[in-house]
CSV table of C-alpha atoms in Angstrom, one decimal:
chain,number,residue,atom,x,y,z
A,1,MET,CA,-20.1,-58.8,15.1
A,2,SER,CA,-17.6,-61.7,12.8
A,3,ILE,CA,-13.9,-61.6,13.7
A,4,ASN,CA,-13.0,-60.4,10.6
A,5,ARG,CA,-14.9,-57.1,10.4
A,6,LEU,CA,-13.3,-56.6,13.9
A,7,TYR,CA,-10.1,-56.8,12.0
A,8,GLU,CA,-11.5,-54.8,9.4
A,9,MET,CA,-12.0,-51.8,11.6
A,10,SER,CA,-9.5,-52.2,13.3
A,11,ARG,CA,-7.6,-51.8,9.2
A,12,ARG,CA,-9.6,-48.8,8.8
A,13,SER,CA,-8.9,-46.1,12.3
A,14,PHE,CA,-5.3,-47.6,11.7
A,15,GLY,CA,-5.8,-45.4,9.0
A,16,VAL,CA,-8.1,-42.6,9.8
A,17,PHE,CA,-6.3,-42.0,14.0
A,18,SER,CA,-2.7,-41.9,11.7
A,19,ALA,CA,-3.7,-39.5,9.3
A,20,GLN,CA,-5.9,-37.6,11.9
A,21,MET,CA,-2.0,-37.4,13.9
A,22,ASN,CA,-0.9,-36.0,10.3
A,23,VAL,CA,-3.0,-33.0,9.7
A,24,ALA,CA,-2.2,-32.3,13.5
A,25,GLY,CA,1.6,-32.8,12.8
A,26,GLN,CA,1.3,-30.5,9.2
A,27,ASN,CA,-0.1,-27.9,10.9
A,28,ILE,CA,1.9,-27.5,14.3
A,29,ALA,CA,4.6,-27.3,11.0
A,30,ASN,CA,3.2,-24.9,10.1
A,31,ALA,CA,2.2,-23.0,13.2
A,32,ASN,CA,4.8,-19.4,12.5
A,33,THR,CA,4.5,-19.8,8.6
A,34,PRO,CA,2.8,-16.3,6.7
A,35,GLY,CA,-1.2,-17.0,4.9
A,36,TYR,CA,-0.7,-21.1,6.2
A,37,ALA,CA,-4.4,-22.1,7.2
A,38,ARG,CA,-5.0,-25.0,9.4
A,39,ARG,CA,-6.5,-28.8,8.0
A,40,ARG,CA,-9.0,-30.3,10.7
A,41,LEU,CA,-10.0,-33.1,8.8
A,42,THR,CA,-13.8,-34.0,9.6
A,43,LEU,CA,-14.4,-38.1,10.8
A,44,GLY,CA,-17.4,-40.0,10.5
A,45,THR,CA,-19.4,-43.5,11.2
A,46,GLU,CA,-19.0,-46.1,8.5
A,47,GLY,CA,-22.1,-47.5,8.0
A,48,PRO,CA,-22.2,-51.6,8.1
A,49,GLY,CA,-21.0,-53.7,5.2
A,50,ARG,CA,-22.7,-56.6,3.4
A,51,ASN,CA,-20.7,-59.2,4.5
A,52,GLY,CA,-20.4,-61.0,7.8
A,53,LEU,CA,-22.7,-61.2,11.2
A,54,LEU,CA,-24.3,-58.5,12.2
A,55,MET,CA,-25.1,-57.9,15.5
A,56,PRO,CA,-27.8,-57.2,17.4
A,57,SER,CA,-29.5,-57.1,14.0
A,58,ALA,CA,-28.5,-55.6,10.3
A,59,GLY,CA,-27.1,-52.1,10.3
A,60,GLY,CA,-27.2,-51.9,14.3
A,61,VAL,CA,-23.5,-52.3,14.3
A,62,GLY,CA,-21.6,-50.7,11.8
A,63,SER,CA,-18.0,-51.0,9.8
A,64,GLY,CA,-15.9,-48.4,12.7
A,65,VAL,CA,-14.4,-44.9,11.2
A,66,THR,CA,-14.1,-42.9,8.7
A,67,ALA,CA,-12.0,-39.8,7.4
A,68,GLN,CA,-14.9,-37.2,6.0
A,69,ARG,CA,-13.5,-34.7,4.5
A,70,LEU,CA,-9.5,-32.5,5.1
A,71,GLU,CA,-10.6,-29.0,4.1
A,72,ARG,CA,-8.6,-25.8,5.2
A,73,MET,CA,-10.2,-23.6,7.1
A,74,ARG,CA,-10.7,-20.5,6.1
A,75,ASP,CA,-14.1,-17.6,6.0
A,76,GLY,CA,-14.1,-15.4,3.8
A,77,LEU,CA,-15.9,-12.3,4.8
A,78,LEU,CA,-13.5,-12.1,6.7
A,79,ALA,CA,-10.7,-12.9,4.3
A,80,THR,CA,-12.7,-10.3,1.8
A,81,ALA,CA,-12.8,-7.9,5.1
A,82,ALA,CA,-8.9,-8.2,5.6
A,83,ASN,CA,-8.2,-7.0,1.5
A,84,ASP,CA,-10.3,-4.1,1.8
A,85,ALA,CA,-8.6,-3.4,4.6
A,86,ARG,CA,-5.9,-3.5,3.6
A,87,THR,CA,-6.0,-1.5,0.5
A,88,GLY,CA,-6.8,0.8,2.6
A,89,LEU,CA,-3.4,0.8,4.2
A,90,GLY,CA,-1.7,0.4,1.4
A,91,GLY,CA,-3.2,3.8,0.0
A,92,ALA,CA,-2.7,5.9,3.3
A,93,ASP,CA,0.6,4.9,3.8
A,94,GLU,CA,1.9,5.5,0.1
A,95,GLU,CA,0.3,9.0,-0.1
A,96,THR,CA,2.4,9.6,3.6
A,97,ARG,CA,5.7,8.8,2.3
A,98,LEU,CA,5.2,10.8,-0.8
A,99,LEU,CA,3.7,13.6,0.8
A,100,ALA,CA,6.0,13.6,4.3
A,101,THR,CA,8.7,13.8,1.3
A,102,LEU,CA,7.3,16.6,-0.7
A,103,GLU,CA,7.1,18.6,2.6
A,104,GLY,CA,10.6,17.8,3.8
A,105,SER,CA,11.9,19.8,-0.1
A,106,PHE,CA,9.9,23.1,2.0
A,107,GLY,CA,12.7,22.7,4.7
A,108,VAL,CA,9.6,23.4,7.0
A,109,GLY,CA,11.3,24.1,10.6
A,110,SER,CA,14.9,23.8,9.3
A,111,GLY,CA,15.0,28.0,9.1
A,112,ALA,CA,15.0,27.4,5.5
A,113,ALA,CA,11.1,27.2,4.7
A,114,LEU,CA,9.5,29.6,1.8
A,115,GLN,CA,7.9,31.5,4.6
A,116,ASP,CA,10.9,32.0,6.1
A,117,VAL,CA,13.3,33.0,3.6
A,118,MET,CA,10.1,35.3,1.8
A,119,ASN,CA,10.0,36.9,5.0
A,120,GLY,CA,13.6,37.7,4.8
A,121,PHE,CA,13.1,39.4,1.7
A,122,TRP,CA,10.4,41.2,2.8
A,123,ASN,CA,13.0,42.3,5.7
A,124,GLY,CA,15.5,43.3,3.7
A,125,TRP,CA,12.8,45.8,1.9
A,126,SER,CA,11.5,47.7,5.3
A,127,ASP,CA,15.7,47.7,5.8
A,128,LEU,CA,16.4,49.6,2.3
A,129,ALA,CA,13.4,52.1,3.8
A,130,ASN,CA,14.9,53.1,7.1
A,131,ASN,CA,18.3,53.4,4.6
A,132,PRO,CA,17.7,54.2,1.3
A,133,THR,CA,21.8,55.4,0.9
A,134,ASP,CA,23.7,52.3,2.3
A,135,SER,CA,25.1,50.2,-0.3
A,136,GLY,CA,25.4,47.1,2.4
A,137,VAL,CA,22.1,47.0,3.1
A,138,ARG,CA,20.9,47.0,-0.5
A,139,THR,CA,24.0,44.5,-1.4
A,140,THR,CA,21.6,42.1,1.4
A,141,LEU,CA,18.6,42.8,-0.3
A,142,LEU,CA,20.3,42.1,-3.3
A,143,GLY,CA,20.9,39.0,-2.0
A,144,GLN,CA,17.8,37.5,0.0
A,145,ALA,CA,16.0,38.1,-3.5
A,146,ASP,CA,18.3,36.2,-4.3
A,147,THR,CA,18.0,33.4,-1.9
A,148,LEU,CA,14.4,33.2,-2.0
A,149,ALA,CA,14.1,32.8,-6.0
A,150,ALA,CA,16.8,30.2,-5.3
A,151,THR,CA,14.2,28.7,-3.0
A,152,LEU,CA,11.3,28.5,-5.3
A,153,ARG,CA,13.1,26.5,-7.9
A,154,ARG,CA,14.5,24.5,-5.4
A,155,LEU,CA,10.9,23.7,-5.2
A,156,ASP,CA,9.8,23.2,-8.6
A,157,ASP,CA,13.3,20.8,-9.2
A,158,GLY,CA,12.0,18.9,-5.7
A,159,ILE,CA,8.4,18.4,-7.6
A,160,THR,CA,10.0,17.1,-10.5
A,161,ARG,CA,12.8,15.0,-9.5
A,162,LEU,CA,9.9,13.6,-6.9
A,163,SER,CA,7.1,13.2,-9.9
A,164,GLY,CA,9.9,10.6,-11.4
A,165,GLU,CA,10.6,8.9,-8.3
A,166,THR,CA,7.1,8.9,-8.0
A,167,GLN,CA,6.4,7.6,-12.3
A,168,THR,CA,9.1,5.1,-11.1
A,169,ALA,CA,7.3,3.5,-7.7
A,170,LEU,CA,4.5,3.3,-10.1
A,171,GLY,CA,5.7,1.3,-12.4
A,172,GLU,CA,8.0,-1.3,-10.6
A,173,GLY,CA,4.2,-1.7,-8.8
A,174,VAL,CA,2.0,-2.6,-12.5
A,175,GLY,CA,5.2,-4.8,-12.6
A,176,GLN,CA,4.7,-7.0,-8.7
A,177,VAL,CA,0.9,-6.3,-9.8
A,178,ASN,CA,1.2,-8.0,-13.1
A,179,GLY,CA,3.5,-11.0,-11.6
A,180,LEU,CA,0.9,-11.1,-9.0
A,181,LEU,CA,-2.1,-11.2,-11.4
A,182,ASP,CA,0.0,-13.9,-13.3
A,183,GLU,CA,0.6,-16.3,-10.6
A,184,ILE,CA,-2.8,-16.4,-9.5
A,185,ALA,CA,-4.2,-17.7,-13.3
A,186,GLY,CA,-1.3,-20.0,-12.5
A,187,LEU,CA,-2.1,-21.4,-9.3
A,188,ASN,CA,-5.8,-21.7,-10.2
A,189,ALA,CA,-5.0,-23.6,-13.7
A,190,SER,CA,-3.3,-25.8,-10.7
A,191,ILE,CA,-5.5,-25.8,-7.4
A,192,ARG,CA,-8.1,-27.4,-10.2
A,193,ALA,CA,-6.3,-29.5,-11.8
A,194,SER,CA,-5.5,-31.3,-8.5
A,195,ARG,CA,-9.3,-31.4,-7.2
A,196,ALA,CA,-10.2,-32.6,-10.8
A,197,ALA,CA,-7.1,-35.7,-9.5
A,198,GLY,CA,-8.7,-35.7,-5.8
A,199,SER,CA,-6.2,-34.7,-4.7
A,200,PRO,CA,-6.7,-31.5,-3.8
A,201,ASP,CA,-3.2,-29.0,-3.7
A,202,PHE,CA,-3.7,-26.7,-0.3
A,203,ALA,CA,-0.4,-25.4,-0.3
A,204,ALA,CA,-1.2,-23.6,-3.9
A,205,GLU,CA,-4.1,-22.6,-2.3
A,206,ASP,CA,-2.9,-21.2,1.2
A,207,ARG,CA,-0.5,-19.8,-1.4
A,208,ARG,CA,-3.2,-17.9,-4.2
A,209,ASP,CA,-4.7,-17.0,-0.9
A,210,ALA,CA,-1.8,-15.2,-0.1
A,211,ALA,CA,-0.9,-13.5,-3.1
A,212,VAL,CA,-4.6,-11.2,-3.2
A,213,ALA,CA,-3.5,-10.8,0.0
A,214,GLU,CA,-0.2,-8.4,-1.1
A,215,LEU,CA,-2.3,-7.2,-4.8
A,216,SER,CA,-4.6,-6.1,-2.0
A,217,ALA,CA,-2.1,-3.3,-0.8
A,218,PHE,CA,-1.8,-2.3,-4.6
A,219,ALA,CA,-4.7,-2.0,-5.5
A,220,PRO,CA,-8.8,-2.9,-4.2
A,221,VAL,CA,-9.7,-7.0,-5.2
A,222,ARG,CA,-12.8,-8.5,-5.4
A,223,VAL,CA,-12.4,-11.9,-5.5
A,224,SER,CA,-15.4,-15.3,-6.4
A,225,ASP,CA,-14.4,-19.0,-5.9
A,226,GLY,CA,-16.3,-20.6,-9.2
A,227,ALA,CA,-15.3,-24.4,-10.8
A,228,ASP,CA,-12.4,-22.1,-12.5
A,229,GLY,CA,-11.1,-21.1,-9.4
A,230,TYR,CA,-10.8,-17.2,-8.3
A,231,THR,CA,-12.0,-14.5,-10.5
A,232,VAL,CA,-10.2,-11.1,-9.6
A,233,THR,CA,-11.7,-7.8,-10.8
A,234,ILE,CA,-10.1,-4.7,-9.9
A,235,GLY,CA,-12.3,-1.4,-10.1
A,236,GLY,CA,-14.9,-3.6,-12.5
A,237,MET,CA,-12.2,-4.8,-15.4
A,238,ALA,CA,-11.9,-9.0,-14.5
A,239,ALA,CA,-8.0,-8.8,-13.9
A,240,VAL,CA,-8.1,-12.6,-13.3
A,241,GLN,CA,-10.8,-15.3,-14.7
A,242,GLY,CA,-9.1,-18.9,-15.0
A,243,ASP,CA,-6.3,-19.9,-16.5
A,244,HIS,CA,-6.2,-15.9,-18.2
A,245,ALA,CA,-4.5,-12.4,-16.5
A,246,LEU,CA,-4.4,-8.9,-17.9
A,247,GLY,CA,-2.3,-7.1,-16.7
A,248,LEU,CA,-1.7,-3.9,-16.1
A,249,THR,CA,0.4,-1.4,-18.6
A,250,LEU,CA,2.2,2.2,-17.2
A,251,ASP,CA,1.4,5.1,-19.8
A,252,VAL,CA,4.0,7.7,-19.7
A,253,PRO,CA,3.3,11.3,-21.8
A,254,PRO,CA,5.8,13.6,-22.2
A,255,ASP,CA,4.3,15.4,-18.8
A,256,VAL,CA,4.8,13.1,-16.4
A,257,ALA,CA,1.9,14.6,-14.3
A,258,VAL,CA,-0.7,13.0,-16.4
A,259,ALA,CA,0.9,9.7,-16.2
A,260,GLY,CA,-1.3,7.1,-15.6
A,261,VAL,CA,-2.2,3.1,-16.0
A,262,ARG,CA,-4.3,0.9,-18.2
A,263,PHE,CA,-5.1,-2.6,-18.3
A,264,GLU,CA,-3.2,-4.2,-21.4
A,265,GLY,CA,-5.0,-3.6,-24.6
A,266,THR,CA,-7.3,-1.7,-23.1
A,267,ASP,CA,-8.5,1.0,-23.3
A,268,VAL,CA,-9.8,1.5,-20.1
A,269,ALA,CA,-8.3,3.4,-17.1
A,270,PHE,CA,-7.1,2.1,-14.2
A,271,PRO,CA,-9.0,3.8,-11.4
A,272,THR,CA,-7.3,6.7,-9.7
A,273,SER,CA,-8.3,6.7,-6.8
A,274,SER,CA,-9.1,3.4,-5.9
A,275,GLY,CA,-6.9,3.5,-3.5
A,276,GLY,CA,-4.1,1.0,-2.6
A,277,SER,CA,-0.2,2.4,-2.6
A,278,LEU,CA,-1.6,2.7,-7.2
A,279,GLY,CA,-4.4,4.7,-7.0
A,280,ALA,CA,-2.1,6.8,-3.7
A,281,GLN,CA,1.0,7.4,-6.3
A,282,LEU,CA,-1.7,8.3,-9.7
A,283,LYS,CA,-3.2,10.7,-7.4
A,284,THR,CA,0.5,12.4,-6.2
A,285,LEU,CA,1.6,12.3,-10.2
A,286,GLN,CA,-2.2,13.7,-11.4
A,287,LYS,CA,-3.6,16.1,-8.2
A,288,THR,CA,-1.1,16.8,-5.6
A,289,LEU,CA,2.6,17.6,-7.4
A,290,PRO,CA,-0.1,19.5,-10.4
A,291,ASP,CA,-1.5,21.6,-7.4
A,292,THR,CA,0.9,22.4,-5.5
A,293,ARG,CA,3.6,23.1,-8.7
A,294,ALA,CA,0.6,25.1,-9.6
A,295,ALA,CA,0.1,27.0,-6.3
A,296,LEU,CA,3.8,28.1,-6.9
A,297,ASP,CA,3.6,28.9,-10.3
A,298,GLY,CA,1.8,31.5,-9.4
A,299,LEU,CA,3.0,32.6,-5.9
A,300,ALA,CA,6.4,33.3,-8.0
A,301,ALA,CA,4.4,34.6,-11.0
A,302,ALA,CA,2.1,37.7,-8.9
A,303,LEU,CA,5.9,38.7,-6.7
A,304,VAL,CA,7.0,38.7,-10.2
A,305,ALA,CA,4.4,41.4,-11.5
A,306,ASP,CA,3.8,43.2,-8.4
A,307,VAL,CA,7.4,44.2,-7.8
A,308,ASN,CA,8.3,44.9,-10.2
A,309,ALA,CA,5.3,47.0,-11.3
A,310,ALA,CA,5.7,49.6,-7.8
A,311,HIS,CA,9.8,48.8,-8.6
A,312,SER,CA,10.1,50.3,-12.2
A,313,ALA,CA,7.8,53.3,-11.2
A,314,GLY,CA,10.4,54.3,-8.4
A,315,TYR,CA,14.3,55.7,-8.6
A,316,GLY,CA,17.9,54.0,-8.1
A,317,LEU,CA,20.7,55.9,-6.1
A,318,ASP,CA,22.2,57.1,-9.6
A,319,GLY,CA,18.8,58.4,-11.9
A,320,SER,CA,17.7,55.2,-13.8
A,321,THR,CA,14.0,54.8,-13.0
A,322,GLY,CA,11.8,51.4,-15.3
A,323,LEU,CA,13.9,49.0,-14.6
A,324,ASN,CA,12.4,45.7,-13.3
A,325,PHE,CA,13.7,44.1,-9.8
A,326,PHE,CA,12.7,39.9,-11.0
A,327,ASP,CA,13.4,39.1,-14.8
A,328,PRO,CA,10.4,39.5,-16.4
A,329,ALA,CA,10.2,36.8,-18.6
A,330,GLY,CA,10.4,34.6,-15.3
A,331,VAL,CA,7.0,34.1,-14.4
A,332,THR,CA,7.0,30.3,-12.8
A,333,ALA,CA,8.6,29.0,-9.9
A,334,GLY,CA,11.1,27.4,-11.7
A,335,SER,CA,12.1,30.2,-14.0
A,336,ILE,CA,12.3,33.4,-11.3
A,337,ARG,CA,15.6,35.1,-11.6
A,338,LEU,CA,16.7,38.7,-10.5
A,339,SER,CA,16.5,41.6,-13.9
A,340,ASP,CA,20.4,42.0,-14.8
A,341,ASP,CA,18.9,45.9,-15.1
A,342,VAL,CA,19.6,45.5,-11.1
A,343,SER,CA,23.3,44.0,-10.8
A,344,ASP,CA,24.6,47.4,-9.4
A,345,PRO,CA,22.8,47.8,-5.9
A,346,SER,CA,22.7,51.6,-6.7
A,347,ALA,CA,20.0,50.5,-9.6
A,348,ILE,CA,18.4,49.5,-6.9
A,349,ALA,CA,14.6,51.5,-6.7
A,350,ALA,CA,14.2,53.2,-3.1
A,351,SER,CA,12.8,56.3,-4.5
A,352,GLY,CA,9.8,57.6,-5.1
A,353,ALA,CA,10.6,61.1,-7.5
A,354,PRO,CA,14.1,61.3,-9.0
A,355,ASP,CA,17.5,63.1,-7.0
A,356,ALA,CA,15.4,63.0,-4.1
A,357,PRO,CA,18.2,59.9,-2.7
A,358,GLY,CA,17.1,59.8,0.7
A,359,ASP,CA,13.3,59.2,-0.3
A,360,SER,CA,11.7,55.5,0.3
A,361,SER,CA,8.6,55.6,-0.4
A,362,VAL,CA,9.2,52.0,-3.2
A,363,ALA,CA,11.5,50.3,-0.8
A,364,SER,CA,8.1,50.9,1.8
A,365,ALA,CA,5.9,50.3,-0.7
A,366,LEU,CA,7.1,47.5,-1.1
A,367,ALA,CA,8.0,46.1,2.3
A,368,ALA,CA,3.5,46.7,2.9
A,369,LEU,CA,3.0,43.9,-0.1
A,370,ARG,CA,4.6,41.0,2.4
A,371,GLU,CA,1.3,40.5,3.6
A,372,GLY,CA,-0.7,39.0,1.2
A,373,PHE,CA,2.5,36.9,-0.1
A,374,ASP,CA,3.3,35.8,3.3
A,375,ALA,CA,-0.4,34.5,3.8
A,376,GLN,CA,-0.1,32.7,0.1
A,377,ALA,CA,3.5,31.0,1.5
A,378,ILE,CA,2.1,29.8,5.0
A,379,ASP,CA,-1.5,28.4,2.7
A,380,LEU,CA,1.0,26.5,0.6
A,381,THR,CA,3.4,25.1,3.4
A,382,ALA,CA,0.2,23.9,5.7
A,383,GLY,CA,-2.3,22.4,2.8
A,384,VAL,CA,0.9,19.8,1.9
A,385,GLY,CA,0.9,19.6,5.9
A,386,GLY,CA,-2.4,20.0,5.8
A,387,LYS,CA,-2.5,16.2,4.5
A,388,LEU,CA,0.5,14.3,4.8
A,389,ARG,CA,-1.5,14.9,8.6
A,390,ALA,CA,-5.4,13.7,7.9
A,391,ALA,CA,-1.9,11.2,5.4
A,392,ARG,CA,-1.4,9.9,8.7
A,393,THR,CA,-4.3,9.7,11.0
A,394,ALA,CA,-5.6,6.9,7.7
A,395,ALA,CA,-2.8,5.4,8.2
A,396,GLY,CA,-2.9,5.4,12.1
A,397,ALA,CA,-6.4,4.1,11.2
A,398,GLN,CA,-6.2,1.6,8.8
A,399,ALA,CA,-3.4,0.0,9.9
A,400,ALA,CA,-5.2,-0.7,14.1
A,401,ILE,CA,-8.4,-1.9,10.9
A,402,VAL,CA,-5.9,-4.6,9.7
A,403,ASP,CA,-4.3,-5.6,12.4
A,404,HIS,CA,-8.0,-6.3,14.1
A,405,LEU,CA,-8.9,-8.1,11.1
A,406,ALA,CA,-5.9,-10.2,11.1
A,407,ALA,CA,-6.4,-11.9,14.5
A,408,MET,CA,-10.0,-12.9,13.6
A,409,GLU,CA,-8.7,-14.8,10.8
A,410,ALA,CA,-6.4,-16.2,13.4
A,411,GLY,CA,-8.5,-17.4,15.1
A,412,VAL,CA,-10.3,-18.8,11.9
A,413,SER,CA,-7.5,-19.6,10.2
A,414,GLY,CA,-4.3,-20.0,12.8
A,415,VAL,CA,-3.4,-22.7,14.4
A,416,SER,CA,-3.0,-22.9,17.7
A,417,VAL,CA,-0.3,-25.6,19.0
A,418,ASP,CA,-1.8,-26.3,22.6
A,419,GLU,CA,-4.9,-27.6,20.4
A,420,GLU,CA,-2.8,-29.5,17.9
A,421,MET,CA,-1.4,-30.8,21.1
A,422,THR,CA,-4.3,-32.1,22.3
A,423,ASN,CA,-5.7,-33.7,19.0
A,424,LEU,CA,-2.4,-35.7,18.9
A,425,ILE,CA,-2.3,-37.0,22.7
A,426,GLU,CA,-6.3,-37.6,21.4
A,427,ALA,CA,-5.1,-39.3,18.2
A,428,GLN,CA,-2.6,-41.2,19.8
A,429,HIS,CA,-4.6,-42.7,22.0
A,430,ALA,CA,-7.6,-43.4,19.9
A,431,PHE,CA,-4.9,-45.5,17.9
A,432,ALA,CA,-3.3,-47.5,20.9
A,433,ALA,CA,-7.6,-48.5,21.5
A,434,ALA,CA,-7.3,-49.9,17.3
A,435,ALA,CA,-4.3,-51.3,18.6
A,436,ARG,CA,-5.9,-53.2,21.9
A,437,VAL,CA,-9.2,-54.4,19.4
A,438,LEU,CA,-6.8,-55.9,17.0
A,439,THR,CA,-4.9,-57.7,19.9
A,440,THR,CA,-8.2,-59.0,21.2
A,441,ALA,CA,-9.3,-60.3,17.5
A,442,ASP,CA,-6.0,-61.5,17.3
A,443,GLU,CA,-7.1,-63.7,21.0
A,444,MET,CA,-10.1,-64.6,20.0
A,445,MET,CA,-8.7,-66.0,16.5
A,446,ASP,CA,-6.2,-68.4,18.6
A,447,THR,CA,-8.5,-69.4,20.6
A,448,LEU,CA,-10.5,-70.9,18.1
A,449,LEU,CA,-8.2,-72.2,16.3
A,450,ALA,CA,-6.7,-73.7,19.6
A,451,LEU,CA,-10.3,-75.7,19.5
């Protein structure tokens, strides 16, 4: 091997080992950077050159070391599984939040829950049946009935308020999704340009993967990597292709209960049942809240009809009959209220016969309605609670899956400072050894020049 070849090998080694130390230093510097995928420099043997003396035979001695490939350490299958898990967690967390808000409006455990207030209403009729001529009992009954009507109106108002808040959150989520889609499309363009120039931008690739991970919490995504960059599909619709993004738009009809989301410029609807926080919000707007309101309205309508039917057949202390207890025009949870017919407590019909103030057959019949209505109230409240428990269970399970997959991803893409320090020391020692080769070549050259 010629002395010139030793110089060339040393020069090449300095560059390669310096690059190795740079890579280790970059990894160590970003050990705690979210979304950073560690870099790895693969080394290889440089083949023999055409110049200089090759010993012992042509091709038997190489020309040193070369850096073959610099790559980001990333597992595509793990990334896909982690994104799916984030979609499930995003949907379960958002559904839990919304259902907890809904359950909170029912006042469970506070003494102001629907079944508690309704129980007080029926107790009022039982007390009237026991004391049909007591004006104080009649006044108390009116107060309990008014509280029940106000509770139903409050619950209806809570549903309306939650619908508005959910729609606002949905609009904000759509805006965030569109921002992420635009960002991914822009990163596709810059990454493609960097690769074409022969200098891949790994920082941009890290950010693109992080954007996809953020996006997956809102909606289910599928990603394929091609010549133009990532193609991102949502519910089978291509939302990003190369540097082009197809965003979402929020449809807000007059009735917020049927608000929807579709892809911009198309009639393709965002899949409501697909998961993610957007899916949970759409499910709440389109099913959970309307179903709950329908159940409340059904309870209110039945209450008005059954109580009025029994009450109008009875007689008040003042001899009045045919009067409604509840306003027959208010047959929804949002409109139920007492009838003006009973503004005077003496008009409350407790007796089943005229001129029989001590009779309490109608009051007893009304008190007997308790069982059916109590069951409806309990079923309604328990239904919301059951959905909340299921959502919390799903959120816990999805969180465990996300944590497990994150740990697996960290094993592939994460930085081990101890490992990088070892790589740094190895590169440092190799650099020092290459310097020793250069020193030896200098000494050999000096000896030849001295001859």
